[in-house]
Amino acid sequence: MGEKRSEILRIREGFYMIDARGYMCPYPQILALKALESIERGSVLEIFVDNPASVENILNLARERGLEIVSVEKLGVGEFRISIRKR
């Protein structure tokens, strides 16, 4: 696993991203949780994943924690971008 890929990147003020493509469950969910814990309230985290199971797990995580699911976009074959706002 490449640790560098899983780093939280600041896109601009209040917007962050992590690239969890290439990782299988539960690793993308763990990365998302750690990232969400480290960003400020009101910020948006974009998570890139490449399997549908990770999408469902991350959406369930967001629902359980009362976070706002901003969008889920299919980018290509099996690739998704999930945007979640921390409340």
PDB file of N, CA, C and O in Angstrom, chain B, residues numbered from 101:
ATOM      1  N   MET B 101       0.825  -1.180   0.000  1.00  0.00           N
ATOM      2  CA  MET B 101       0.000   0.000   0.000  1.00  0.00           C
ATOM      3  C   MET B 101       0.866   1.238   0.000  1.00  0.00           C
ATOM      4  O   MET B 101       1.836   1.336   0.751  1.00  0.00           O
ATOM      5  N   GLY B 102       0.512   2.168  -0.836  1.00  0.00           N
ATOM      6  CA  GLY B 102       1.253   3.413  -0.895  1.00  0.00           C
ATOM      7  C   GLY B 102       0.710   4.432   0.084  1.00  0.00           C
ATOM      8  O   GLY B 102      -0.383   4.963  -0.116  1.00  0.00           O
ATOM      9  N   GLU B 103       1.436   4.704   1.110  1.00  0.00           N
ATOM     10  CA  GLU B 103       0.982   5.665   2.116  1.00  0.00           C
ATOM     11  C   GLU B 103       0.790   7.047   1.514  1.00  0.00           C
ATOM     12  O   GLU B 103      -0.104   7.787   1.924  1.00  0.00           O
ATOM     13  N   LYS B 104       1.625   7.397   0.546  1.00  0.00           N
ATOM     14  CA  LYS B 104       1.540   8.720  -0.045  1.00  0.00           C
ATOM     15  C   LYS B 104       0.178   8.943  -0.709  1.00  0.00           C
ATOM     16  O   LYS B 104      -0.363  10.045  -0.620  1.00  0.00           O
ATOM     17  N   ARG B 105      -0.387   7.941  -1.366  1.00  0.00           N
ATOM     18  CA  ARG B 105      -1.694   8.073  -2.016  1.00  0.00           C
ATOM     19  C   ARG B 105      -2.804   8.320  -1.031  1.00  0.00           C
ATOM     20  O   ARG B 105      -3.785   8.986  -1.361  1.00  0.00           O
ATOM     21  N   SER B 106      -2.673   7.795   0.183  1.00  0.00           N
ATOM     22  CA  SER B 106      -3.763   7.884   1.132  1.00  0.00           C
ATOM     23  C   SER B 106      -3.696   9.136   1.997  1.00  0.00           C
ATOM     24  O   SER B 106      -4.481   9.271   2.936  1.00  0.00           O
ATOM     25  N   GLU B 107      -2.787  10.046   1.707  1.00  0.00           N
ATOM     26  CA  GLU B 107      -2.677  11.281   2.474  1.00  0.00           C
ATOM     27  C   GLU B 107      -3.869  12.188   2.194  1.00  0.00           C
ATOM     28  O   GLU B 107      -4.454  12.154   1.111  1.00  0.00           O
ATOM     29  N   ILE B 108      -4.211  12.988   3.178  1.00  0.00           N
ATOM     30  CA  ILE B 108      -5.255  13.986   2.993  1.00  0.00           C
ATOM     31  C   ILE B 108      -4.631  15.179   2.288  1.00  0.00           C
ATOM     32  O   ILE B 108      -3.635  15.735   2.751  1.00  0.00           O
ATOM     33  N   LEU B 109      -5.224  15.569   1.164  1.00  0.00           N
ATOM     34  CA  LEU B 109      -4.726  16.720   0.421  1.00  0.00           C
ATOM     35  C   LEU B 109      -5.723  17.857   0.536  1.00  0.00           C
ATOM     36  O   LEU B 109      -6.927  17.646   0.393  1.00  0.00           O
ATOM     37  N   ARG B 110      -5.237  19.049   0.790  1.00  0.00           N
ATOM     38  CA  ARG B 110      -6.086  20.236   0.837  1.00  0.00           C
ATOM     39  C   ARG B 110      -6.187  20.770  -0.583  1.00  0.00           C
ATOM     40  O   ARG B 110      -5.178  21.149  -1.177  1.00  0.00           O
ATOM     41  N   ILE B 111      -7.400  20.801  -1.134  1.00  0.00           N
ATOM     42  CA  ILE B 111      -7.632  21.285  -2.491  1.00  0.00           C
ATOM     43  C   ILE B 111      -7.664  22.806  -2.479  1.00  0.00           C
ATOM     44  O   ILE B 111      -6.999  23.459  -3.282  1.00  0.00           O
ATOM     45  N   ARG B 112      -8.441  23.358  -1.562  1.00  0.00           N
ATOM     46  CA  ARG B 112      -8.534  24.800  -1.324  1.00  0.00           C
ATOM     47  C   ARG B 112      -9.190  24.964   0.035  1.00  0.00           C
ATOM     48  O   ARG B 112      -9.484  23.975   0.708  1.00  0.00           O
ATOM     49  N   GLU B 113      -9.418  26.194   0.441  1.00  0.00           N
ATOM     50  CA  GLU B 113      -9.983  26.454   1.765  1.00  0.00           C
ATOM     51  C   GLU B 113     -11.292  25.665   1.955  1.00  0.00           C
ATOM     52  O   GLU B 113     -12.252  25.861   1.210  1.00  0.00           O
ATOM     53  N   GLY B 114     -11.319  24.790   2.938  1.00  0.00           N
ATOM     54  CA  GLY B 114     -12.531  24.049   3.270  1.00  0.00           C
ATOM     55  C   GLY B 114     -12.799  22.818   2.411  1.00  0.00           C
ATOM     56  O   GLY B 114     -13.841  22.179   2.559  1.00  0.00           O
ATOM     57  N   PHE B 115     -11.881  22.479   1.526  1.00  0.00           N
ATOM     58  CA  PHE B 115     -12.066  21.314   0.654  1.00  0.00           C
ATOM     59  C   PHE B 115     -10.810  20.438   0.706  1.00  0.00           C
ATOM     60  O   PHE B 115      -9.685  20.905   0.526  1.00  0.00           O
ATOM     61  N   TYR B 116     -11.049  19.162   0.957  1.00  0.00           N
ATOM     62  CA  TYR B 116      -9.955  18.198   1.089  1.00  0.00           C
ATOM     63  C   TYR B 116     -10.273  16.966   0.259  1.00  0.00           C
ATOM     64  O   TYR B 116     -11.422  16.755  -0.129  1.00  0.00           O
ATOM     65  N   MET B 117      -9.262  16.153  -0.014  1.00  0.00           N
ATOM     66  CA  MET B 117      -9.502  14.906  -0.735  1.00  0.00           C
ATOM     67  C   MET B 117      -8.528  13.825  -0.287  1.00  0.00           C
ATOM     68  O   MET B 117      -7.413  14.094   0.158  1.00  0.00           O
ATOM     69  N   ILE B 118      -8.997  12.603  -0.424  1.00  0.00           N
ATOM     70  CA  ILE B 118      -8.129  11.444  -0.259  1.00  0.00           C
ATOM     71  C   ILE B 118      -8.399  10.519  -1.437  1.00  0.00           C
ATOM     72  O   ILE B 118      -9.524  10.426  -1.930  1.00  0.00           O
ATOM     73  N   ASP B 119      -7.359   9.847  -1.873  1.00  0.00           N
ATOM     74  CA  ASP B 119      -7.469   8.898  -2.975  1.00  0.00           C
ATOM     75  C   ASP B 119      -7.322   7.494  -2.403  1.00  0.00           C
ATOM     76  O   ASP B 119      -6.222   7.056  -2.067  1.00  0.00           O
ATOM     77  N   ALA B 120      -8.449   6.798  -2.298  1.00  0.00           N
ATOM     78  CA  ALA B 120      -8.438   5.453  -1.739  1.00  0.00           C
ATOM     79  C   ALA B 120      -8.579   4.399  -2.835  1.00  0.00           C
ATOM     80  O   ALA B 120      -8.877   3.238  -2.553  1.00  0.00           O
ATOM     81  N   ARG B 121      -8.363   4.809  -4.084  1.00  0.00           N
ATOM     82  CA  ARG B 121      -8.427   3.842  -5.180  1.00  0.00           C
ATOM     83  C   ARG B 121      -7.293   2.835  -5.021  1.00  0.00           C
ATOM     84  O   ARG B 121      -6.170   3.193  -4.668  1.00  0.00           O
ATOM     85  N   GLY B 122      -7.604   1.588  -5.283  1.00  0.00           N
ATOM     86  CA  GLY B 122      -6.610   0.534  -5.147  1.00  0.00           C
ATOM     87  C   GLY B 122      -6.651  -0.152  -3.792  1.00  0.00           C
ATOM     88  O   GLY B 122      -5.948  -1.137  -3.564  1.00  0.00           O
ATOM     89  N   TYR B 123      -7.470   0.366  -2.902  1.00  0.00           N
ATOM     90  CA  TYR B 123      -7.611  -0.234  -1.571  1.00  0.00           C
ATOM     91  C   TYR B 123      -8.961  -0.943  -1.467  1.00  0.00           C
ATOM     92  O   TYR B 123      -9.964  -0.476  -2.008  1.00  0.00           O
ATOM     93  N   MET B 124      -8.971  -2.054  -0.777  1.00  0.00           N
ATOM     94  CA  MET B 124     -10.201  -2.812  -0.557  1.00  0.00           C
ATOM     95  C   MET B 124     -10.746  -2.518   0.837  1.00  0.00           C
ATOM     96  O   MET B 124     -10.022  -2.046   1.714  1.00  0.00           O
ATOM     97  N   CYS B 125     -12.023  -2.803   1.026  1.00  0.00           N
ATOM     98  CA  CYS B 125     -12.668  -2.602   2.318  1.00  0.00           C
ATOM     99  C   CYS B 125     -11.974  -3.445   3.392  1.00  0.00           C
ATOM    100  O   CYS B 125     -11.549  -4.569   3.126  1.00  0.00           O
ATOM    101  N   PRO B 126     -11.869  -2.919   4.550  1.00  0.00           N
ATOM    102  CA  PRO B 126     -12.436  -1.664   5.069  1.00  0.00           C
ATOM    103  C   PRO B 126     -11.486  -0.479   4.982  1.00  0.00           C
ATOM    104  O   PRO B 126     -11.775   0.573   5.553  1.00  0.00           O
ATOM    105  N   TYR B 127     -10.363  -0.616   4.286  1.00  0.00           N
ATOM    106  CA  TYR B 127      -9.355   0.433   4.301  1.00  0.00           C
ATOM    107  C   TYR B 127      -9.881   1.797   3.820  1.00  0.00           C
ATOM    108  O   TYR B 127      -9.602   2.800   4.476  1.00  0.00           O
ATOM    109  N   PRO B 128     -10.632   1.881   2.704  1.00  0.00           N
ATOM    110  CA  PRO B 128     -11.158   3.195   2.308  1.00  0.00           C
ATOM    111  C   PRO B 128     -12.039   3.832   3.387  1.00  0.00           C
ATOM    112  O   PRO B 128     -12.000   5.046   3.585  1.00  0.00           O
ATOM    113  N   GLN B 129     -12.821   3.025   4.074  1.00  0.00           N
ATOM    114  CA  GLN B 129     -13.674   3.542   5.147  1.00  0.00           C
ATOM    115  C   GLN B 129     -12.819   4.072   6.298  1.00  0.00           C
ATOM    116  O   GLN B 129     -13.124   5.122   6.864  1.00  0.00           O
ATOM    117  N   ILE B 130     -11.765   3.361   6.639  1.00  0.00           N
ATOM    118  CA  ILE B 130     -10.866   3.799   7.714  1.00  0.00           C
ATOM    119  C   ILE B 130     -10.177   5.103   7.315  1.00  0.00           C
ATOM    120  O   ILE B 130     -10.059   6.019   8.130  1.00  0.00           O
ATOM    121  N   LEU B 131      -9.722   5.189   6.067  1.00  0.00           N
ATOM    122  CA  LEU B 131      -9.093   6.427   5.594  1.00  0.00           C
ATOM    123  C   LEU B 131     -10.073   7.597   5.656  1.00  0.00           C
ATOM    124  O   LEU B 131      -9.715   8.699   6.072  1.00  0.00           O
ATOM    125  N   ALA B 132     -11.304   7.343   5.241  1.00  0.00           N
ATOM    126  CA  ALA B 132     -12.318   8.407   5.262  1.00  0.00           C
ATOM    127  C   ALA B 132     -12.581   8.861   6.692  1.00  0.00           C
ATOM    128  O   ALA B 132     -12.676  10.059   6.958  1.00  0.00           O
ATOM    129  N   LEU B 133     -12.699   7.920   7.602  1.00  0.00           N
ATOM    130  CA  LEU B 133     -12.964   8.266   9.002  1.00  0.00           C
ATOM    131  C   LEU B 133     -11.836   9.112   9.581  1.00  0.00           C
ATOM    132  O   LEU B 133     -12.090  10.133  10.220  1.00  0.00           O
ATOM    133  N   LYS B 134     -10.606   8.697   9.363  1.00  0.00           N
ATOM    134  CA  LYS B 134      -9.458   9.464   9.865  1.00  0.00           C
ATOM    135  C   LYS B 134      -9.429  10.865   9.266  1.00  0.00           C
ATOM    136  O   LYS B 134      -9.161  11.841   9.967  1.00  0.00           O
ATOM    137  N   ALA B 135      -9.706  10.959   7.969  1.00  0.00           N
ATOM    138  CA  ALA B 135      -9.693  12.269   7.307  1.00  0.00           C
ATOM    139  C   ALA B 135     -10.799  13.158   7.868  1.00  0.00           C
ATOM    140  O   ALA B 135     -10.571  14.336   8.144  1.00  0.00           O
ATOM    141  N   LEU B 136     -11.990  12.602   8.037  1.00  0.00           N
ATOM    142  CA  LEU B 136     -13.109  13.394   8.556  1.00  0.00           C
ATOM    143  C   LEU B 136     -12.842  13.874   9.971  1.00  0.00           C
ATOM    144  O   LEU B 136     -13.269  14.965  10.349  1.00  0.00           O
ATOM    145  N   GLU B 137     -12.147  13.077  10.748  1.00  0.00           N
ATOM    146  CA  GLU B 137     -11.816  13.485  12.116  1.00  0.00           C
ATOM    147  C   GLU B 137     -10.791  14.616  12.137  1.00  0.00           C
ATOM    148  O   GLU B 137     -10.721  15.373  13.105  1.00  0.00           O
ATOM    149  N   SER B 138     -10.006  14.731  11.085  1.00  0.00           N
ATOM    150  CA  SER B 138      -8.919  15.716  11.090  1.00  0.00           C
ATOM    151  C   SER B 138      -9.292  17.054  10.443  1.00  0.00           C
ATOM    152  O   SER B 138      -8.555  18.029  10.590  1.00  0.00           O
ATOM    153  N   ILE B 139     -10.425  17.116   9.728  1.00  0.00           N
ATOM    154  CA  ILE B 139     -10.783  18.381   9.075  1.00  0.00           C
ATOM    155  C   ILE B 139     -11.763  19.167   9.942  1.00  0.00           C
ATOM    156  O   ILE B 139     -12.379  18.616  10.854  1.00  0.00           O
ATOM    157  N   GLU B 140     -11.900  20.462   9.649  1.00  0.00           N
ATOM    158  CA  GLU B 140     -12.757  21.341  10.423  1.00  0.00           C
ATOM    159  C   GLU B 140     -14.233  21.129  10.055  1.00  0.00           C
ATOM    160  O   GLU B 140     -14.553  20.670   8.959  1.00  0.00           O
ATOM    161  N   ARG B 141     -15.113  21.471  10.987  1.00  0.00           N
ATOM    162  CA  ARG B 141     -16.552  21.432  10.704  1.00  0.00           C
ATOM    163  C   ARG B 141     -16.868  22.360   9.546  1.00  0.00           C
ATOM    164  O   ARG B 141     -16.301  23.446   9.429  1.00  0.00           O
ATOM    165  N   GLY B 142     -17.775  21.923   8.700  1.00  0.00           N
ATOM    166  CA  GLY B 142     -18.161  22.703   7.525  1.00  0.00           C
ATOM    167  C   GLY B 142     -17.322  22.395   6.293  1.00  0.00           C
ATOM    168  O   GLY B 142     -17.686  22.771   5.179  1.00  0.00           O
ATOM    169  N   SER B 143     -16.208  21.715   6.491  1.00  0.00           N
ATOM    170  CA  SER B 143     -15.348  21.364   5.363  1.00  0.00           C
ATOM    171  C   SER B 143     -15.908  20.171   4.607  1.00  0.00           C
ATOM    172  O   SER B 143     -16.667  19.368   5.150  1.00  0.00           O
ATOM    173  N   VAL B 144     -15.516  20.072   3.344  1.00  0.00           N
ATOM    174  CA  VAL B 144     -15.951  18.974   2.485  1.00  0.00           C
ATOM    175  C   VAL B 144     -14.754  18.074   2.194  1.00  0.00           C
ATOM    176  O   VAL B 144     -13.665  18.540   1.862  1.00  0.00           O
ATOM    177  N   LEU B 145     -14.991  16.782   2.328  1.00  0.00           N
ATOM    178  CA  LEU B 145     -13.974  15.782   1.993  1.00  0.00           C
ATOM    179  C   LEU B 145     -14.428  15.015   0.765  1.00  0.00           C
ATOM    180  O   LEU B 145     -15.536  14.478   0.735  1.00  0.00           O
ATOM    181  N   GLU B 146     -13.573  14.964  -0.250  1.00  0.00           N
ATOM    182  CA  GLU B 146     -13.826  14.142  -1.430  1.00  0.00           C
ATOM    183  C   GLU B 146     -12.995  12.873  -1.288  1.00  0.00           C
ATOM    184  O   GLU B 146     -11.793  12.922  -1.030  1.00  0.00           O
ATOM    185  N   ILE B 147     -13.662  11.738  -1.463  1.00  0.00           N
ATOM    186  CA  ILE B 147     -12.999  10.445  -1.343  1.00  0.00           C
ATOM    187  C   ILE B 147     -13.133   9.731  -2.677  1.00  0.00           C
ATOM    188  O   ILE B 147     -14.242   9.536  -3.172  1.00  0.00           O
ATOM    189  N   PHE B 148     -12.009   9.344  -3.257  1.00  0.00           N
ATOM    190  CA  PHE B 148     -12.010   8.605  -4.521  1.00  0.00           C
ATOM    191  C   PHE B 148     -11.826   7.125  -4.208  1.00  0.00           C
ATOM    192  O   PHE B 148     -10.873   6.740  -3.530  1.00  0.00           O
ATOM    193  N   VAL B 149     -12.751   6.294  -4.709  1.00  0.00           N
ATOM    194  CA  VAL B 149     -12.682   4.852  -4.501  1.00  0.00           C
ATOM    195  C   VAL B 149     -12.921   4.148  -5.827  1.00  0.00           C
ATOM    196  O   VAL B 149     -13.407   4.746  -6.787  1.00  0.00           O
ATOM    197  N   ASP B 150     -12.571   2.869  -5.864  1.00  0.00           N
ATOM    198  CA  ASP B 150     -12.744   2.133  -7.115  1.00  0.00           C
ATOM    199  C   ASP B 150     -13.468   0.809  -6.935  1.00  0.00           C
ATOM    200  O   ASP B 150     -13.226  -0.157  -7.660  1.00  0.00           O
ATOM    201  N   ASN B 151     -14.374   0.785  -5.940  1.00  0.00           N
ATOM    202  CA  ASN B 151     -15.245  -0.387  -5.829  1.00  0.00           C
ATOM    203  C   ASN B 151     -16.547   0.001  -5.145  1.00  0.00           C
ATOM    204  O   ASN B 151     -16.540   0.799  -4.208  1.00  0.00           O
ATOM    205  N   PRO B 152     -17.677  -0.562  -5.608  1.00  0.00           N
ATOM    206  CA  PRO B 152     -18.988  -0.200  -5.069  1.00  0.00           C
ATOM    207  C   PRO B 152     -19.151  -0.499  -3.582  1.00  0.00           C
ATOM    208  O   PRO B 152     -19.869   0.225  -2.893  1.00  0.00           O
ATOM    209  N   ALA B 153     -18.512  -1.530  -3.075  1.00  0.00           N
ATOM    210  CA  ALA B 153     -18.629  -1.855  -1.643  1.00  0.00           C
ATOM    211  C   ALA B 153     -18.085  -0.716  -0.788  1.00  0.00           C
ATOM    212  O   ALA B 153     -18.643  -0.403   0.264  1.00  0.00           O
ATOM    213  N   SER B 154     -17.007  -0.104  -1.235  1.00  0.00           N
ATOM    214  CA  SER B 154     -16.441   1.033  -0.483  1.00  0.00           C
ATOM    215  C   SER B 154     -17.394   2.217  -0.495  1.00  0.00           C
ATOM    216  O   SER B 154     -17.504   2.939   0.496  1.00  0.00           O
ATOM    217  N   VAL B 155     -18.081   2.419  -1.611  1.00  0.00           N
ATOM    218  CA  VAL B 155     -19.056   3.516  -1.671  1.00  0.00           C
ATOM    219  C   VAL B 155     -20.114   3.304  -0.603  1.00  0.00           C
ATOM    220  O   VAL B 155     -20.405   4.218   0.169  1.00  0.00           O
ATOM    221  N   GLU B 156     -20.690   2.116  -0.548  1.00  0.00           N
ATOM    222  CA  GLU B 156     -21.743   1.832   0.434  1.00  0.00           C
ATOM    223  C   GLU B 156     -21.227   1.959   1.856  1.00  0.00           C
ATOM    224  O   GLU B 156     -21.907   2.528   2.710  1.00  0.00           O
ATOM    225  N   ASN B 157     -20.045   1.443   2.123  1.00  0.00           N
ATOM    226  CA  ASN B 157     -19.493   1.512   3.477  1.00  0.00           C
ATOM    227  C   ASN B 157     -19.243   2.952   3.908  1.00  0.00           C
ATOM    228  O   ASN B 157     -19.518   3.311   5.053  1.00  0.00           O
ATOM    229  N   ILE B 158     -18.733   3.768   3.016  1.00  0.00           N
ATOM    230  CA  ILE B 158     -18.461   5.174   3.354  1.00  0.00           C
ATOM    231  C   ILE B 158     -19.763   5.947   3.524  1.00  0.00           C
ATOM    232  O   ILE B 158     -19.865   6.796   4.409  1.00  0.00           O
ATOM    233  N   LEU B 159     -20.757   5.665   2.688  1.00  0.00           N
ATOM    234  CA  LEU B 159     -22.058   6.327   2.847  1.00  0.00           C
ATOM    235  C   LEU B 159     -22.706   5.923   4.170  1.00  0.00           C
ATOM    236  O   LEU B 159     -23.304   6.759   4.847  1.00  0.00           O
ATOM    237  N   ASN B 160     -22.594   4.660   4.540  1.00  0.00           N
ATOM    238  CA  ASN B 160     -23.129   4.221   5.832  1.00  0.00           C
ATOM    239  C   ASN B 160     -22.414   4.914   6.986  1.00  0.00           C
ATOM    240  O   ASN B 160     -23.047   5.317   7.962  1.00  0.00           O
ATOM    241  N   LEU B 161     -21.109   5.049   6.874  1.00  0.00           N
ATOM    242  CA  LEU B 161     -20.329   5.762   7.886  1.00  0.00           C
ATOM    243  C   LEU B 161     -20.842   7.199   8.026  1.00  0.00           C
ATOM    244  O   LEU B 161     -21.038   7.685   9.140  1.00  0.00           O
ATOM    245  N   ALA B 162     -21.056   7.865   6.906  1.00  0.00           N
ATOM    246  CA  ALA B 162     -21.525   9.251   6.934  1.00  0.00           C
ATOM    247  C   ALA B 162     -22.907   9.341   7.595  1.00  0.00           C
ATOM    248  O   ALA B 162     -23.151  10.219   8.422  1.00  0.00           O
ATOM    249  N   ARG B 163     -23.790   8.439   7.225  1.00  0.00           N
ATOM    250  CA  ARG B 163     -25.141   8.450   7.811  1.00  0.00           C
ATOM    251  C   ARG B 163     -25.089   8.210   9.315  1.00  0.00           C
ATOM    252  O   ARG B 163     -25.758   8.901  10.084  1.00  0.00           O
ATOM    253  N   GLU B 164     -24.301   7.239   9.725  1.00  0.00           N
ATOM    254  CA  GLU B 164     -24.198   6.912  11.155  1.00  0.00           C
ATOM    255  C   GLU B 164     -23.676   8.082  11.973  1.00  0.00           C
ATOM    256  O   GLU B 164     -24.046   8.243  13.135  1.00  0.00           O
ATOM    257  N   ARG B 165     -22.829   8.886  11.380  1.00  0.00           N
ATOM    258  CA  ARG B 165     -22.207  10.002  12.104  1.00  0.00           C
ATOM    259  C   ARG B 165     -22.921  11.333  11.863  1.00  0.00           C
ATOM    260  O   ARG B 165     -22.465  12.377  12.327  1.00  0.00           O
ATOM    261  N   GLY B 166     -24.036  11.295  11.140  1.00  0.00           N
ATOM    262  CA  GLY B 166     -24.808  12.512  10.907  1.00  0.00           C
ATOM    263  C   GLY B 166     -24.128  13.516  10.002  1.00  0.00           C
ATOM    264  O   GLY B 166     -24.355  14.720  10.126  1.00  0.00           O
ATOM    265  N   LEU B 167     -23.292  13.034   9.088  1.00  0.00           N
ATOM    266  CA  LEU B 167     -22.597  13.906   8.155  1.00  0.00           C
ATOM    267  C   LEU B 167     -23.451  14.124   6.908  1.00  0.00           C
ATOM    268  O   LEU B 167     -24.313  13.305   6.590  1.00  0.00           O
ATOM    269  N   GLU B 168     -23.214  15.204   6.222  1.00  0.00           N
ATOM    270  CA  GLU B 168     -23.969  15.505   5.004  1.00  0.00           C
ATOM    271  C   GLU B 168     -23.298  14.861   3.798  1.00  0.00           C
ATOM    272  O   GLU B 168     -22.128  15.118   3.516  1.00  0.00           O
ATOM    273  N   ILE B 169     -24.046  14.029   3.097  1.00  0.00           N
ATOM    274  CA  ILE B 169     -23.543  13.447   1.850  1.00  0.00           C
ATOM    275  C   ILE B 169     -23.855  14.454   0.753  1.00  0.00           C
ATOM    276  O   ILE B 169     -25.013  14.619   0.368  1.00  0.00           O
ATOM    277  N   VAL B 170     -22.847  15.115   0.260  1.00  0.00           N
ATOM    278  CA  VAL B 170     -23.018  16.170  -0.733  1.00  0.00           C
ATOM    279  C   VAL B 170     -23.294  15.566  -2.105  1.00  0.00           C
ATOM    280  O   VAL B 170     -24.210  16.000  -2.804  1.00  0.00           O
ATOM    281  N   SER B 171     -22.509  14.573  -2.489  1.00  0.00           N
ATOM    282  CA  SER B 171     -22.712  13.947  -3.797  1.00  0.00           C
ATOM    283  C   SER B 171     -21.958  12.625  -3.884  1.00  0.00           C
ATOM    284  O   SER B 171     -20.993  12.377  -3.160  1.00  0.00           O
ATOM    285  N   VAL B 172     -22.435  11.798  -4.792  1.00  0.00           N
ATOM    286  CA  VAL B 172     -21.743  10.567  -5.163  1.00  0.00           C
ATOM    287  C   VAL B 172     -21.733  10.543  -6.680  1.00  0.00           C
ATOM    288  O   VAL B 172     -22.791  10.516  -7.309  1.00  0.00           O
ATOM    289  N   GLU B 173     -20.566  10.553  -7.260  1.00  0.00           N
ATOM    290  CA  GLU B 173     -20.455  10.591  -8.719  1.00  0.00           C
ATOM    291  C   GLU B 173     -19.689   9.382  -9.221  1.00  0.00           C
ATOM    292  O   GLU B 173     -18.654   9.009  -8.671  1.00  0.00           O
ATOM    293  N   LYS B 174     -20.212   8.782 -10.266  1.00  0.00           N
ATOM    294  CA  LYS B 174     -19.484   7.714 -10.935  1.00  0.00           C
ATOM    295  C   LYS B 174     -18.583   8.366 -11.961  1.00  0.00           C
ATOM    296  O   LYS B 174     -19.058   9.089 -12.836  1.00  0.00           O
ATOM    297  N   LEU B 175     -17.292   8.120 -11.863  1.00  0.00           N
ATOM    298  CA  LEU B 175     -16.324   8.787 -12.735  1.00  0.00           C
ATOM    299  C   LEU B 175     -15.980   7.971 -13.968  1.00  0.00           C
ATOM    300  O   LEU B 175     -15.673   8.529 -15.021  1.00  0.00           O
ATOM    301  N   GLY B 176     -16.029   6.679 -13.841  1.00  0.00           N
ATOM    302  CA  GLY B 176     -15.652   5.805 -14.939  1.00  0.00           C
ATOM    303  C   GLY B 176     -15.988   4.382 -14.537  1.00  0.00           C
ATOM    304  O   GLY B 176     -16.822   4.157 -13.661  1.00  0.00           O
ATOM    305  N   VAL B 177     -15.352   3.448 -15.163  1.00  0.00           N
ATOM    306  CA  VAL B 177     -15.628   2.048 -14.865  1.00  0.00           C
ATOM    307  C   VAL B 177     -15.188   1.743 -13.437  1.00  0.00           C
ATOM    308  O   VAL B 177     -13.997   1.619 -13.150  1.00  0.00           O
ATOM    309  N   GLY B 178     -16.164   1.627 -12.559  1.00  0.00           N
ATOM    310  CA  GLY B 178     -15.900   1.251 -11.172  1.00  0.00           C
ATOM    311  C   GLY B 178     -15.264   2.317 -10.311  1.00  0.00           C
ATOM    312  O   GLY B 178     -14.885   2.027  -9.176  1.00  0.00           O
ATOM    313  N   GLU B 179     -15.128   3.537 -10.799  1.00  0.00           N
ATOM    314  CA  GLU B 179     -14.518   4.605  -9.998  1.00  0.00           C
ATOM    315  C   GLU B 179     -15.582   5.618  -9.590  1.00  0.00           C
ATOM    316  O   GLU B 179     -16.465   5.981 -10.367  1.00  0.00           O
ATOM    317  N   PHE B 180     -15.461   6.061  -8.331  1.00  0.00           N
ATOM    318  CA  PHE B 180     -16.449   6.973  -7.772  1.00  0.00           C
ATOM    319  C   PHE B 180     -15.760   8.087  -6.997  1.00  0.00           C
ATOM    320  O   PHE B 180     -14.654   7.926  -6.481  1.00  0.00           O
ATOM    321  N   ARG B 181     -16.466   9.248  -6.932  1.00  0.00           N
ATOM    322  CA  ARG B 181     -16.037  10.343  -6.063  1.00  0.00           C
ATOM    323  C   ARG B 181     -17.192  10.613  -5.112  1.00  0.00           C
ATOM    324  O   ARG B 181     -18.307  10.905  -5.544  1.00  0.00           O
ATOM    325  N   ILE B 182     -16.921  10.514  -3.820  1.00  0.00           N
ATOM    326  CA  ILE B 182     -17.917  10.757  -2.779  1.00  0.00           C
ATOM    327  C   ILE B 182     -17.535  12.059  -2.090  1.00  0.00           C
ATOM    328  O   ILE B 182     -16.390  12.233  -1.674  1.00  0.00           O
ATOM    329  N   SER B 183     -18.490  12.969  -1.970  1.00  0.00           N
ATOM    330  CA  SER B 183     -18.239  14.235  -1.275  1.00  0.00           C
ATOM    331  C   SER B 183     -19.088  14.272  -0.018  1.00  0.00           C
ATOM    332  O   SER B 183     -20.305  14.093  -0.065  1.00  0.00           O
ATOM    333  N   ILE B 184     -18.423  14.508   1.110  1.00  0.00           N
ATOM    334  CA  ILE B 184     -19.090  14.522   2.417  1.00  0.00           C
ATOM    335  C   ILE B 184     -18.698  15.797   3.153  1.00  0.00           C
ATOM    336  O   ILE B 184     -17.526  16.166   3.213  1.00  0.00           O
ATOM    337  N   ARG B 185     -19.719  16.467   3.717  1.00  0.00           N
ATOM    338  CA  ARG B 185     -19.454  17.674   4.514  1.00  0.00           C
ATOM    339  C   ARG B 185     -19.508  17.315   5.994  1.00  0.00           C
ATOM    340  O   ARG B 185     -20.448  16.673   6.463  1.00  0.00           O
ATOM    341  N   LYS B 186     -18.492  17.738   6.707  1.00  0.00           N
ATOM    342  CA  LYS B 186     -18.454  17.505   8.156  1.00  0.00           C
ATOM    343  C   LYS B 186     -19.318  18.557   8.845  1.00  0.00           C
ATOM    344  O   LYS B 186     -19.151  19.754   8.615  1.00  0.00           O
ATOM    345  N   ARG B 187     -20.224  18.110   9.675  1.00  0.00           N
ATOM    346  CA  ARG B 187     -21.100  19.032  10.421  1.00  0.00           C
ATOM    347  C   ARG B 187     -20.567  19.245  11.818  1.00  0.00           C
ATOM    348  O   ARG B 187     -21.162  19.987  12.600  1.00  0.00           O
TER     349      ARG B 187
END
